Amino acid sequence: MKATRSWAEPYKIKMVEPLFMSTQEQREGYLKEAGYNTFLLRSKQVYIDLLTDSGTSAMSDRQWAGMMMGDEAYAGSENFYHMEDAVRRYYGYKHVIPTHQGRGAEHILSQILINKGDVVPGNMYFTTTRLHQELAGGKFVDVIIDEAHDPVSEYKFKGNCDIQKLQRVVDTYGAERVPYICMATTVNMAGGQPISMENLKTVRAFADKYGIMIVHDMTRVAENAFMIQQHEAGYSDRSIAEIVLEICSLTDAATMSAKKDALVNIGGFLAMNDPELYQKASNMVVVYEGLHTYGGLAGRDMEALAIGIGESVQQEHIRARIGQVQHLGQMLREAGIPLVLPIGTHGVFIDAKRFLPHVPQDAFPAQALAAEIYADSGVRTMERGIVSAGRNLETGAHNFPELELVRLTIPRRVYTQAHMEVVAESVVSVFEARDKIRGLKMIYEPTYLRFFQARFEPIQ
Ligand code: PM9
C-alpha cells in the first residue's frame, strides 16, 4: 500500500470533443506554413494543445447553465451584479469593472496611473502588462528575487519580491515616480512560481512606508494560494478561499485575466478599493471596452465568470489541477529533461538552454524546440524566451532573458493523465534526437508582442 492515496479528477466527463490526428509529414508542412510559430498553426492541426491555459478551460455544467441565464440588457445586466458579488465575496475588492480580458484591464489602469517617466517595479515582467506600462510612458523594473532567474534553484517561493531591489528603485527614482508596485500571483514568466504571504506582507509594509499602491496581477491567485497552503508555515489548515482573500487584502487594486483561474473562455476585470480610482476607470472603460456594467462582455459571460470564481477556490478542484501539472513535470524530471524547478502551477517549463546547449540564444532555441515537439507528435507548446522578451525600447537590441523556456501549459479540466503520458513520451523522444535541432532565423518581426505573429525559417 502507498503511504498516501492517489487523487483523481473531482468530476466526470459529460461531453467530448474529438481530437485531430496527423502524420509527421503533414505536421512538417503545417509548421512551414505557420512560419515555425506555434501561434500561427490552426487548432485543427493540433493534437494536444498545451499552448496556453488562457481561455481554454472546460466550463462546468453549472457555468453552462448560467450561460442560459444571460441578461443581455445594455445597461445594468443582472449578471454584472452576480459578478460584482463574487468579486467582493471571494476577492474582497470593493469595486469591479468588467473588461474583455486581462489586457483590457491593464490598458485602463496603466493609462490612469502611469505618467511619462514613471517607473513600475514588478515581480518579473509579463508581456502584455509591460507593454501597457510602456505605452503609457512608464518603465518596468524587475524586482523579483534572483532565484527566479535560476531554473535549477528549488526555492519554494521564487515569485517573491527582493525588497532591496525595490528599495533601490525608490532611492534612484524617488517614491513620487513610482505610481504602483505590480505583484503577480503566480509569476508566469518565471515558470508559474508563487509568492509567499510573508513576502507580500513585507511588500505591503514597504508600500505603506512610501505611500505607494500595490496592484495585484491576480490571474492565477488560487493557484498561488494552493502553494502557500502546501508550503508556507501557518497555512496548512487554512482554506484556499481564506488564503485568496488574505492575499487580496494586502493589495489595493487588481487586474484579472479571468480566462485562467476563473475558468471562463473569455473575460477579465479591473478591481479596486479606492472610489476615486473606480470613478476614473469606470469613465475610461466606456471609451475602450463598453459600459461599466459589461466592459466588452456579454451578460452570459459575466454569469459564467461569477460561477467560475466560486469553483476556482474549491480545494478538490485546485488540488487536481495542480496535481496534473505536477504529474507531467515529475514524469519529465524522472526522464532527465531539464526543467524549471520547482515545477510550477499552470504548466511545466522546459529549460531550452540546457536542452539545446549547442543553439545560441539569438537562434531562438525555445522557439525551435516548440516547433520540433509539434513536428514529433502534434503537441502544441509555446516559447517563453528571447522572442517573448522582445526588444529594448531604447537601444532596439533583443532583450536576452536568463530564462529561455518552452511552456507546456495545461488547460483546466480538459485533458486526462493519458494525454500527459503521450506528451511526456514526445518530449523524451525529441530530447533523444536533440543534436539535429539547429535553431531558427526570424524572417518577419511585428512591432508589438512579436511572439504572437513572428515568422521564422530553419537555419540550415
Ligand atoms: N497570459 C498566457 O498564455 C495569454 C496571453 S500570452 C500568450 O499565459 C498574466 C500573468 C497573464 C496574462 C495572459 C495576462 C493578460 C496578464 N497577466 O490574455 O489579456 O498570464 O486575458 O491576460 C496568457 P489576457
Short mmCIF file of C-alpha atoms and ligand atoms in Angstrom, two decimals:
data_model
loop_
_atom_site.label_atom_id
_atom_site.label_comp_id
_atom_site.label_asym_id
_atom_site.label_seq_id
_atom_site.Cartn_x
_atom_site.Cartn_y
_atom_site.Cartn_z
CA MET A 1 0.00 0.00 0.00
CA LYS A 2 1.22 3.51 -0.80
CA ALA A 3 1.60 5.83 2.19
CA THR A 4 -0.66 8.41 0.58
CA ARG A 5 -3.70 7.62 -1.55
CA SER A 6 -3.90 8.69 -5.21
CA TRP A 7 -6.08 11.63 -6.14
CA ALA A 8 -8.32 11.79 -9.19
CA GLU A 9 -10.15 14.50 -11.08
CA PRO A 10 -13.15 15.72 -9.00
CA TYR A 11 -15.52 15.50 -11.98
CA LYS A 12 -16.72 13.08 -14.63
CA ILE A 13 -16.92 13.78 -18.35
CA LYS A 14 -20.34 14.62 -19.83
CA MET A 15 -19.44 15.79 -23.32
CA VAL A 16 -16.44 15.03 -25.52
CA GLU A 17 -14.72 16.83 -28.37
CA PRO A 18 -12.80 14.71 -30.92
CA LEU A 19 -9.09 15.37 -31.37
CA PHE A 20 -7.37 15.57 -34.73
CA MET A 21 -4.56 13.19 -35.57
CA SER A 22 -1.99 13.89 -38.31
CA THR A 23 1.19 12.38 -39.70
CA GLN A 24 4.66 13.79 -39.11
CA GLU A 25 4.90 14.68 -42.80
CA GLN A 26 1.64 16.68 -42.63
CA ARG A 27 2.81 18.46 -39.48
CA GLU A 28 6.09 19.46 -41.12
CA GLY A 29 4.04 21.09 -43.89
CA TYR A 30 1.77 22.85 -41.38
CA LEU A 31 4.81 24.17 -39.50
CA LYS A 32 6.35 25.61 -42.63
CA GLU A 33 3.06 27.36 -43.49
CA ALA A 34 2.92 28.71 -39.92
CA GLY A 35 6.44 30.17 -40.11
CA TYR A 36 7.59 27.81 -37.32
CA ASN A 37 5.47 29.76 -34.85
CA THR A 38 3.03 27.57 -32.89
CA PHE A 39 0.68 30.58 -32.53
CA LEU A 40 0.15 30.52 -36.30
CA LEU A 41 -0.98 26.90 -36.51
CA ARG A 42 -4.67 26.22 -36.97
CA SER A 43 -6.23 24.49 -33.99
CA LYS A 44 -7.35 21.61 -36.23
CA GLN A 45 -3.69 20.88 -36.97
CA VAL A 46 -3.05 20.27 -33.27
CA TYR A 47 -3.46 17.00 -31.35
CA ILE A 48 -2.90 18.01 -27.69
CA ASP A 49 -2.98 21.76 -27.21
CA LEU A 50 -0.66 22.97 -24.46
CA LEU A 51 -0.15 26.42 -25.99
CA THR A 52 -1.85 28.16 -23.10
CA ASP A 53 -4.18 27.75 -20.14
CA SER A 54 -5.82 31.03 -21.16
CA GLY A 55 -9.48 30.72 -22.13
CA THR A 56 -9.00 27.01 -22.81
CA SER A 57 -10.63 25.56 -19.67
CA ALA A 58 -13.65 23.29 -19.76
CA MET A 59 -16.59 25.01 -18.08
CA SER A 60 -18.74 23.11 -15.60
CA ASP A 61 -22.39 22.18 -16.14
CA ARG A 62 -23.27 24.94 -13.64
CA GLN A 63 -21.38 27.51 -15.69
CA TRP A 64 -23.13 26.37 -18.88
CA ALA A 65 -26.47 26.57 -17.08
CA GLY A 66 -25.50 30.10 -16.01
CA MET A 67 -24.86 31.00 -19.67
CA MET A 68 -28.54 30.36 -20.33
CA MET A 69 -29.41 32.99 -17.72
CA GLY A 70 -27.66 35.76 -19.65
CA ASP A 71 -29.32 39.14 -19.17
CA GLU A 72 -28.22 40.91 -22.32
CA ALA A 73 -29.51 44.36 -21.38
CA TYR A 74 -27.09 47.07 -22.50
CA ALA A 75 -27.06 48.63 -19.02
CA GLY A 76 -27.35 47.16 -15.53
CA SER A 77 -27.33 43.47 -16.52
CA GLU A 78 -28.24 41.23 -13.58
CA ASN A 79 -25.19 39.09 -14.42
CA PHE A 80 -22.91 42.05 -13.73
CA TYR A 81 -24.27 42.24 -10.17
CA HIS A 82 -23.65 38.49 -9.70
CA MET A 83 -20.09 39.00 -10.87
CA GLU A 84 -19.64 42.02 -8.60
CA ASP A 85 -20.93 39.95 -5.64
CA ALA A 86 -18.48 37.14 -6.46
CA VAL A 87 -15.53 39.57 -6.71
CA ARG A 88 -16.46 41.17 -3.36
CA ARG A 89 -17.09 37.86 -1.65
CA TYR A 90 -14.09 35.85 -2.86
CA TYR A 91 -11.53 38.59 -3.50
CA GLY A 92 -12.68 41.36 -1.18
CA TYR A 93 -12.21 44.29 -3.59
CA LYS A 94 -14.95 46.90 -3.25
CA HIS A 95 -15.34 47.96 -6.88
CA VAL A 96 -15.14 46.00 -10.12
CA ILE A 97 -15.18 46.93 -13.80
CA PRO A 98 -15.52 44.12 -16.35
CA THR A 99 -13.14 44.07 -19.31
CA HIS A 100 -12.97 41.79 -22.34
CA GLN A 101 -9.83 40.13 -20.90
CA GLY A 102 -6.80 40.87 -18.73
CA ARG A 103 -5.03 43.27 -21.08
CA GLY A 104 -8.15 45.45 -21.27
CA ALA A 105 -7.82 45.99 -17.51
CA GLU A 106 -4.06 46.59 -17.84
CA HIS A 107 -4.64 49.20 -20.53
CA ILE A 108 -7.13 51.22 -18.48
CA LEU A 109 -5.14 51.02 -15.27
CA SER A 110 -1.84 51.96 -16.95
CA GLN A 111 -3.42 54.93 -18.76
CA ILE A 112 -4.86 56.27 -15.49
CA LEU A 113 -1.96 55.70 -13.11
CA ILE A 114 1.23 56.00 -15.17
CA ASN A 115 2.76 59.30 -16.33
CA LYS A 116 5.68 59.71 -18.72
CA GLY A 117 8.95 58.98 -16.91
CA ASP A 118 7.34 56.85 -14.19
CA VAL A 119 8.84 53.56 -13.10
CA VAL A 120 6.81 50.44 -12.32
CA PRO A 121 8.56 47.75 -10.26
CA GLY A 122 7.18 44.23 -10.56
CA ASN A 123 7.95 40.62 -9.67
CA MET A 124 9.12 39.85 -13.23
CA TYR A 125 7.56 41.19 -16.39
CA PHE A 126 4.57 39.81 -18.20
CA THR A 127 4.39 40.55 -21.94
CA THR A 128 1.08 42.43 -22.15
CA THR A 129 1.44 44.05 -18.72
CA ARG A 130 4.85 45.54 -19.51
CA LEU A 131 3.76 46.72 -22.95
CA HIS A 132 0.81 48.65 -21.49
CA GLN A 133 3.10 50.19 -18.87
CA GLU A 134 5.50 51.26 -21.64
CA LEU A 135 2.77 52.57 -23.95
CA ALA A 136 1.58 54.75 -21.05
CA GLY A 137 5.11 56.25 -20.79
CA GLY A 138 6.40 54.12 -17.92
CA LYS A 139 9.42 51.89 -17.50
CA PHE A 140 9.21 48.41 -15.98
CA VAL A 141 11.89 47.41 -13.42
CA ASP A 142 12.23 43.77 -12.39
CA VAL A 143 12.39 43.38 -8.59
CA ILE A 144 11.90 39.63 -8.32
CA ILE A 145 14.42 37.65 -6.27
CA ASP A 146 17.49 36.33 -8.15
CA GLU A 147 16.40 32.71 -7.63
CA ALA A 148 13.53 33.31 -10.07
CA HIS A 149 16.02 33.69 -12.92
CA ASP A 150 17.77 30.46 -12.00
CA PRO A 151 15.95 27.42 -13.41
CA VAL A 152 17.66 24.95 -11.07
CA SER A 153 17.06 26.77 -7.79
CA GLU A 154 14.38 24.77 -5.95
CA TYR A 155 13.37 27.64 -3.67
CA LYS A 156 9.65 27.26 -2.99
CA PHE A 157 8.64 30.91 -3.41
CA LYS A 158 10.53 32.07 -6.48
CA GLY A 159 7.81 34.66 -7.15
CA ASN A 160 8.95 36.71 -4.13
CA CYS A 161 9.95 40.34 -4.41
CA ASP A 162 13.51 41.34 -3.42
CA ILE A 163 12.91 44.23 -1.03
CA GLN A 164 16.44 45.56 -1.54
CA LYS A 165 15.81 45.83 -5.28
CA LEU A 166 12.56 47.65 -4.51
CA GLN A 167 14.39 50.00 -2.16
CA ARG A 168 16.92 50.76 -4.91
CA VAL A 169 14.10 51.73 -7.28
CA VAL A 170 12.70 54.20 -4.73
CA ASP A 171 16.19 55.54 -3.87
CA THR A 172 17.07 56.01 -7.55
CA TYR A 173 13.86 57.49 -8.93
CA GLY A 174 12.03 58.77 -5.83
CA ALA A 175 8.74 57.38 -4.49
CA GLU A 176 6.80 60.05 -6.41
CA ARG A 177 7.93 58.46 -9.71
CA VAL A 178 6.55 55.03 -8.67
CA PRO A 179 2.78 55.02 -9.30
CA TYR A 180 2.41 51.47 -8.02
CA ILE A 181 4.18 48.19 -7.37
CA CYS A 182 2.89 45.33 -9.50
CA MET A 183 2.70 41.97 -7.69
CA ALA A 184 1.68 38.90 -9.67
CA THR A 185 0.28 35.70 -8.18
CA THR A 186 1.75 33.35 -9.52
CA VAL A 187 4.64 34.55 -11.71
CA ASN A 188 4.00 33.25 -15.21
CA MET A 189 7.34 34.02 -16.91
CA ALA A 190 9.34 32.56 -14.01
CA GLY A 191 7.65 29.20 -14.59
CA GLY A 192 4.39 29.61 -12.66
CA GLN A 193 6.15 30.33 -9.36
CA PRO A 194 4.28 31.55 -6.26
CA ILE A 195 4.90 34.44 -3.88
CA SER A 196 4.72 33.79 -0.12
CA MET A 197 2.29 35.58 2.18
CA GLU A 198 5.21 36.65 4.34
CA ASN A 199 6.86 38.34 1.37
CA LEU A 200 3.64 40.04 0.31
CA LYS A 201 3.23 41.40 3.85
CA THR A 202 6.76 42.82 3.66
CA VAL A 203 5.96 44.48 0.32
CA ARG A 204 2.79 45.91 1.92
CA ALA A 205 4.79 47.42 4.78
CA PHE A 206 7.26 48.89 2.28
CA ALA A 207 4.46 50.34 0.15
CA ASP A 208 2.79 51.88 3.22
CA LYS A 209 6.06 53.47 4.31
CA TYR A 210 6.35 55.30 0.98
CA GLY A 211 2.64 55.77 0.26
CA ILE A 212 2.76 53.64 -2.92
CA MET A 213 -0.14 51.49 -4.15
CA ILE A 214 0.13 47.74 -4.77
CA VAL A 215 -1.57 46.48 -7.92
CA HIS A 216 -2.18 42.75 -7.93
CA ASP A 217 -1.99 40.76 -11.17
CA MET A 218 -4.36 38.13 -9.77
CA THR A 219 -4.57 35.98 -12.90
CA ARG A 220 -3.62 32.77 -11.05
CA VAL A 221 -4.26 33.76 -7.42
CA ALA A 222 -5.99 30.50 -6.41
CA GLU A 223 -3.01 28.52 -7.70
CA ASN A 224 -0.70 30.72 -5.64
CA ALA A 225 -2.93 30.19 -2.60
CA PHE A 226 -2.59 26.41 -3.00
CA MET A 227 1.22 26.67 -2.90
CA ILE A 228 1.01 28.82 0.25
CA GLN A 229 -1.29 26.24 1.83
CA GLN A 230 1.10 23.42 0.95
CA HIS A 231 4.42 25.07 1.72
CA GLU A 232 4.16 28.11 3.99
CA ALA A 233 4.22 27.72 7.77
CA GLY A 234 0.91 28.55 9.42
CA TYR A 235 -1.32 28.00 6.37
CA SER A 236 -1.81 24.22 6.16
CA ASP A 237 -5.22 24.32 7.83
CA ARG A 238 -6.48 27.44 6.06
CA SER A 239 -8.85 27.05 3.10
CA ILE A 240 -7.93 28.22 -0.41
CA ALA A 241 -10.77 30.76 -0.18
CA GLU A 242 -9.37 32.21 3.05
CA ILE A 243 -5.84 32.43 1.66
CA VAL A 244 -7.06 34.08 -1.57
CA LEU A 245 -8.95 36.67 0.45
CA GLU A 246 -5.89 37.38 2.60
CA ILE A 247 -3.66 37.85 -0.47
CA CYS A 248 -6.12 40.31 -2.00
CA SER A 249 -6.48 42.19 1.31
CA LEU A 250 -2.77 43.05 1.13
CA THR A 251 -3.20 44.87 -2.19
CA ASP A 252 -5.08 47.98 -3.33
CA ALA A 253 -6.25 47.13 -6.83
CA ALA A 254 -6.14 44.20 -9.24
CA THR A 255 -6.06 43.31 -12.91
CA MET A 256 -7.54 39.93 -13.74
CA SER A 257 -7.48 37.74 -16.79
CA ALA A 258 -10.42 35.54 -15.79
CA LYS A 259 -9.51 33.21 -18.67
CA LYS A 260 -7.13 31.37 -16.34
CA ASP A 261 -8.01 30.77 -12.65
CA ALA A 262 -11.66 31.77 -13.04
CA LEU A 263 -12.43 29.04 -15.56
CA VAL A 264 -14.01 31.03 -18.39
CA ASN A 265 -13.26 31.17 -22.10
CA ILE A 266 -13.31 34.96 -22.20
CA GLY A 267 -13.37 37.79 -19.66
CA GLY A 268 -11.44 39.83 -17.17
CA PHE A 269 -11.82 42.75 -14.82
CA LEU A 270 -10.20 45.64 -13.04
CA ALA A 271 -10.92 45.81 -9.30
CA MET A 272 -10.01 48.36 -6.64
CA ASN A 273 -10.88 49.75 -3.23
CA ASP A 274 -10.35 53.46 -3.93
CA PRO A 275 -13.64 55.13 -5.05
CA GLU A 276 -11.77 57.86 -6.94
CA LEU A 277 -9.79 55.35 -9.00
CA TYR A 278 -13.04 53.47 -9.61
CA GLN A 279 -14.68 56.62 -10.92
CA LYS A 280 -11.82 57.36 -13.32
CA ALA A 281 -11.69 53.76 -14.55
CA SER A 282 -15.44 53.45 -15.00
CA ASN A 283 -15.31 56.56 -17.14
CA MET A 284 -12.40 55.29 -19.23
CA VAL A 285 -13.87 51.81 -19.75
CA VAL A 286 -16.72 53.28 -21.80
CA VAL A 287 -14.15 54.61 -24.30
CA TYR A 288 -12.24 51.37 -24.86
CA GLU A 289 -14.33 48.39 -23.75
CA GLY A 290 -18.02 49.12 -23.15
CA LEU A 291 -20.34 50.40 -20.44
CA HIS A 292 -19.05 49.90 -16.86
CA THR A 293 -21.63 47.15 -16.29
CA TYR A 294 -20.45 44.97 -19.19
CA GLY A 295 -16.96 46.15 -20.28
CA GLY A 296 -16.91 44.19 -23.53
CA LEU A 297 -18.53 41.03 -22.17
CA ALA A 298 -21.93 39.51 -22.87
CA GLY A 299 -24.20 39.08 -19.83
CA ARG A 300 -23.85 35.30 -20.15
CA ASP A 301 -20.04 35.58 -19.98
CA MET A 302 -20.27 37.54 -16.72
CA GLU A 303 -22.58 34.86 -15.28
CA ALA A 304 -20.13 32.07 -16.19
CA LEU A 305 -17.37 34.17 -14.63
CA ALA A 306 -19.30 34.71 -11.38
CA ILE A 307 -19.79 30.93 -11.05
CA GLY A 308 -16.22 30.14 -12.16
CA ILE A 309 -14.74 32.34 -9.43
CA GLY A 310 -16.53 30.24 -6.80
CA GLU A 311 -15.36 26.97 -8.38
CA SER A 312 -11.77 28.17 -8.66
CA VAL A 313 -11.25 28.30 -4.89
CA GLN A 314 -12.56 24.79 -4.19
CA GLN A 315 -9.87 22.63 -2.61
CA GLU A 316 -10.55 19.50 -4.69
CA HIS A 317 -10.51 21.45 -7.93
CA ILE A 318 -7.22 23.19 -7.29
CA ARG A 319 -5.56 20.06 -5.90
CA ALA A 320 -6.42 18.07 -9.04
CA ARG A 321 -5.48 20.95 -11.35
CA ILE A 322 -2.03 21.44 -9.87
CA GLY A 323 -1.71 17.67 -9.29
CA GLN A 324 -1.96 17.08 -13.04
CA VAL A 325 0.71 19.70 -13.80
CA GLN A 326 2.99 18.15 -11.16
CA HIS A 327 2.39 14.66 -12.59
CA LEU A 328 3.57 15.72 -16.05
CA GLY A 329 6.53 17.54 -14.51
CA GLN A 330 7.50 14.53 -12.45
CA MET A 331 7.46 12.22 -15.49
CA LEU A 332 9.72 14.60 -17.41
CA ARG A 333 12.01 15.12 -14.46
CA GLU A 334 12.46 11.40 -13.97
CA ALA A 335 13.33 11.10 -17.69
CA GLY A 336 16.15 13.63 -17.23
CA ILE A 337 14.55 16.52 -19.17
CA PRO A 338 15.97 19.88 -17.97
CA LEU A 339 13.08 21.79 -16.39
CA VAL A 340 12.44 24.91 -14.37
CA LEU A 341 12.23 23.73 -10.77
CA PRO A 342 10.20 23.56 -8.64
CA ILE A 343 7.50 22.57 -11.12
CA GLY A 344 5.02 25.45 -11.31
CA THR A 345 1.26 25.56 -11.07
CA HIS A 346 -0.08 26.14 -14.59
CA GLY A 347 2.48 24.38 -16.72
CA VAL A 348 5.79 22.61 -16.99
CA PHE A 349 8.58 24.78 -18.35
CA ILE A 350 11.44 23.12 -20.27
CA ASP A 351 14.83 24.83 -19.99
CA ALA A 352 15.75 25.16 -23.67
CA LYS A 353 19.25 26.46 -22.88
CA ARG A 354 20.13 23.14 -21.24
CA PHE A 355 18.03 21.06 -23.66
CA LEU A 356 19.81 22.61 -26.69
CA PRO A 357 23.17 23.88 -25.39
CA HIS A 358 24.52 23.96 -28.96
CA VAL A 359 21.90 26.52 -30.16
CA PRO A 360 22.81 30.17 -29.35
CA GLN A 361 20.05 32.29 -27.81
CA ASP A 362 19.75 34.53 -30.90
CA ALA A 363 18.94 31.39 -32.93
CA PHE A 364 15.80 31.11 -30.77
CA PRO A 365 16.30 27.71 -29.11
CA ALA A 366 12.94 27.64 -27.29
CA GLN A 367 11.07 28.61 -30.47
CA ALA A 368 12.90 25.85 -32.35
CA LEU A 369 12.17 23.31 -29.62
CA ALA A 370 8.45 24.14 -29.54
CA ALA A 371 8.37 23.61 -33.34
CA GLU A 372 10.19 20.28 -33.02
CA ILE A 373 7.84 18.95 -30.32
CA TYR A 374 4.90 19.82 -32.56
CA ALA A 375 6.50 18.08 -35.55
CA ASP A 376 7.12 14.98 -33.43
CA SER A 377 3.62 14.48 -32.01
CA GLY A 378 1.19 17.31 -32.77
CA VAL A 379 1.58 18.59 -29.18
CA ARG A 380 1.47 22.39 -29.30
CA THR A 381 3.58 24.32 -26.75
CA MET A 382 4.77 27.92 -26.50
CA GLU A 383 8.08 29.78 -26.49
CA ARG A 384 8.78 31.87 -23.37
CA GLY A 385 12.28 33.16 -24.02
CA ILE A 386 14.03 35.69 -26.22
CA VAL A 387 11.15 36.03 -28.71
CA SER A 388 8.66 36.76 -25.91
CA ALA A 389 11.12 39.16 -24.24
CA GLY A 390 11.08 41.48 -27.29
CA ARG A 391 13.50 44.36 -27.79
CA ASN A 392 14.92 47.06 -25.54
CA LEU A 393 12.88 50.18 -26.35
CA GLU A 394 15.88 52.49 -26.12
CA THR A 395 18.62 50.50 -27.91
CA GLY A 396 16.47 48.36 -30.21
CA ALA A 397 18.57 45.27 -29.34
CA HIS A 398 16.97 41.94 -28.37
CA ASN A 399 16.33 41.58 -24.64
CA PHE A 400 18.30 38.45 -23.68
CA PRO A 401 16.37 36.89 -20.75
CA GLU A 402 18.10 34.46 -18.40
CA LEU A 403 15.21 32.07 -18.90
CA GLU A 404 14.82 30.54 -22.36
CA LEU A 405 11.82 28.28 -21.91
CA VAL A 406 9.26 26.15 -23.67
CA ARG A 407 5.99 26.14 -21.75
CA LEU A 408 3.75 23.08 -21.69
CA THR A 409 0.65 24.79 -20.35
CA ILE A 410 -2.17 22.65 -19.04
CA PRO A 411 -5.74 23.81 -19.68
CA ARG A 412 -8.03 23.24 -16.66
CA ARG A 413 -10.32 20.18 -16.62
CA VAL A 414 -9.60 19.38 -20.29
CA TYR A 415 -7.03 16.60 -20.66
CA THR A 416 -6.52 13.27 -18.88
CA GLN A 417 -3.48 11.63 -17.35
CA ALA A 418 -3.14 9.51 -20.52
CA HIS A 419 -2.72 12.71 -22.54
CA MET A 420 0.03 13.77 -20.14
CA GLU A 421 1.81 10.47 -20.75
CA VAL A 422 1.68 10.96 -24.54
CA VAL A 423 3.12 14.46 -24.06
CA ALA A 424 5.96 13.19 -21.87
CA GLU A 425 6.86 10.48 -24.39
CA SER A 426 7.05 13.05 -27.19
CA VAL A 427 9.34 15.39 -25.24
CA VAL A 428 11.63 12.47 -24.34
CA SER A 429 11.78 11.37 -27.97
CA VAL A 430 12.74 14.92 -29.11
CA PHE A 431 15.36 15.03 -26.33
CA GLU A 432 16.95 11.84 -27.63
CA ALA A 433 17.33 13.40 -31.11
CA ARG A 434 18.15 16.93 -29.90
CA ASP A 435 21.52 17.17 -31.68
CA LYS A 436 19.79 17.58 -35.03
CA ILE A 437 17.95 20.78 -33.96
CA ARG A 438 19.80 23.78 -35.42
CA GLY A 439 17.75 26.82 -34.43
CA LEU A 440 15.77 29.38 -36.42
CA LYS A 441 16.14 32.70 -38.24
CA MET A 442 13.43 35.36 -37.77
CA ILE A 443 12.14 36.47 -41.17
CA TYR A 444 9.20 38.65 -40.05
CA GLU A 445 9.03 40.64 -36.83
CA PRO A 446 5.90 42.57 -35.82
CA THR A 447 6.26 45.75 -33.75
CA TYR A 448 4.25 44.72 -30.70
CA LEU A 449 4.25 41.41 -28.78
CA ARG A 450 6.27 39.81 -31.56
CA PHE A 451 5.94 36.26 -30.24
CA PHE A 452 2.31 36.10 -31.38
CA GLN A 453 2.95 36.72 -35.07
CA ALA A 454 6.68 36.49 -35.86
CA ARG A 455 7.70 34.11 -38.64
CA PHE A 456 10.86 32.00 -38.82
CA GLU A 457 12.70 29.59 -41.04
CA PRO A 458 15.11 26.84 -40.04
CA ILE A 459 18.85 27.54 -40.06
CA GLN A 460 20.36 25.01 -42.46
N1 PM9 B 1 -1.46 35.13 -20.26
C1 PM9 B 1 -0.76 33.09 -21.24
O1 PM9 B 1 -0.84 32.27 -22.15
C2 PM9 B 1 -2.22 34.64 -22.59
C3 PM9 B 1 -1.57 35.70 -23.38
S1 PM9 B 1 0.12 35.46 -23.75
C4 PM9 B 1 0.10 34.07 -24.70
O2 PM9 B 1 -0.08 32.88 -20.21
C5 PM9 B 1 -0.71 37.34 -16.74
C6 PM9 B 1 0.11 36.84 -15.62
C7 PM9 B 1 -1.03 36.52 -17.80
C8 PM9 B 1 -1.80 37.05 -18.89
C9 PM9 B 1 -2.08 36.27 -20.05
C10 PM9 B 1 -2.24 38.39 -18.81
C11 PM9 B 1 -3.05 39.01 -19.91
C12 PM9 B 1 -1.89 39.15 -17.73
N2 PM9 B 1 -1.13 38.63 -16.72
O3 PM9 B 1 -4.51 37.33 -22.11
O4 PM9 B 1 -5.25 39.66 -21.89
O5 PM9 B 1 -0.61 35.26 -17.79
O6 PM9 B 1 -6.52 37.88 -20.75
O7 PM9 B 1 -4.32 38.48 -19.91
C13 PM9 B 1 -1.51 34.32 -21.32
P1 PM9 B 1 -5.19 38.33 -21.25
#
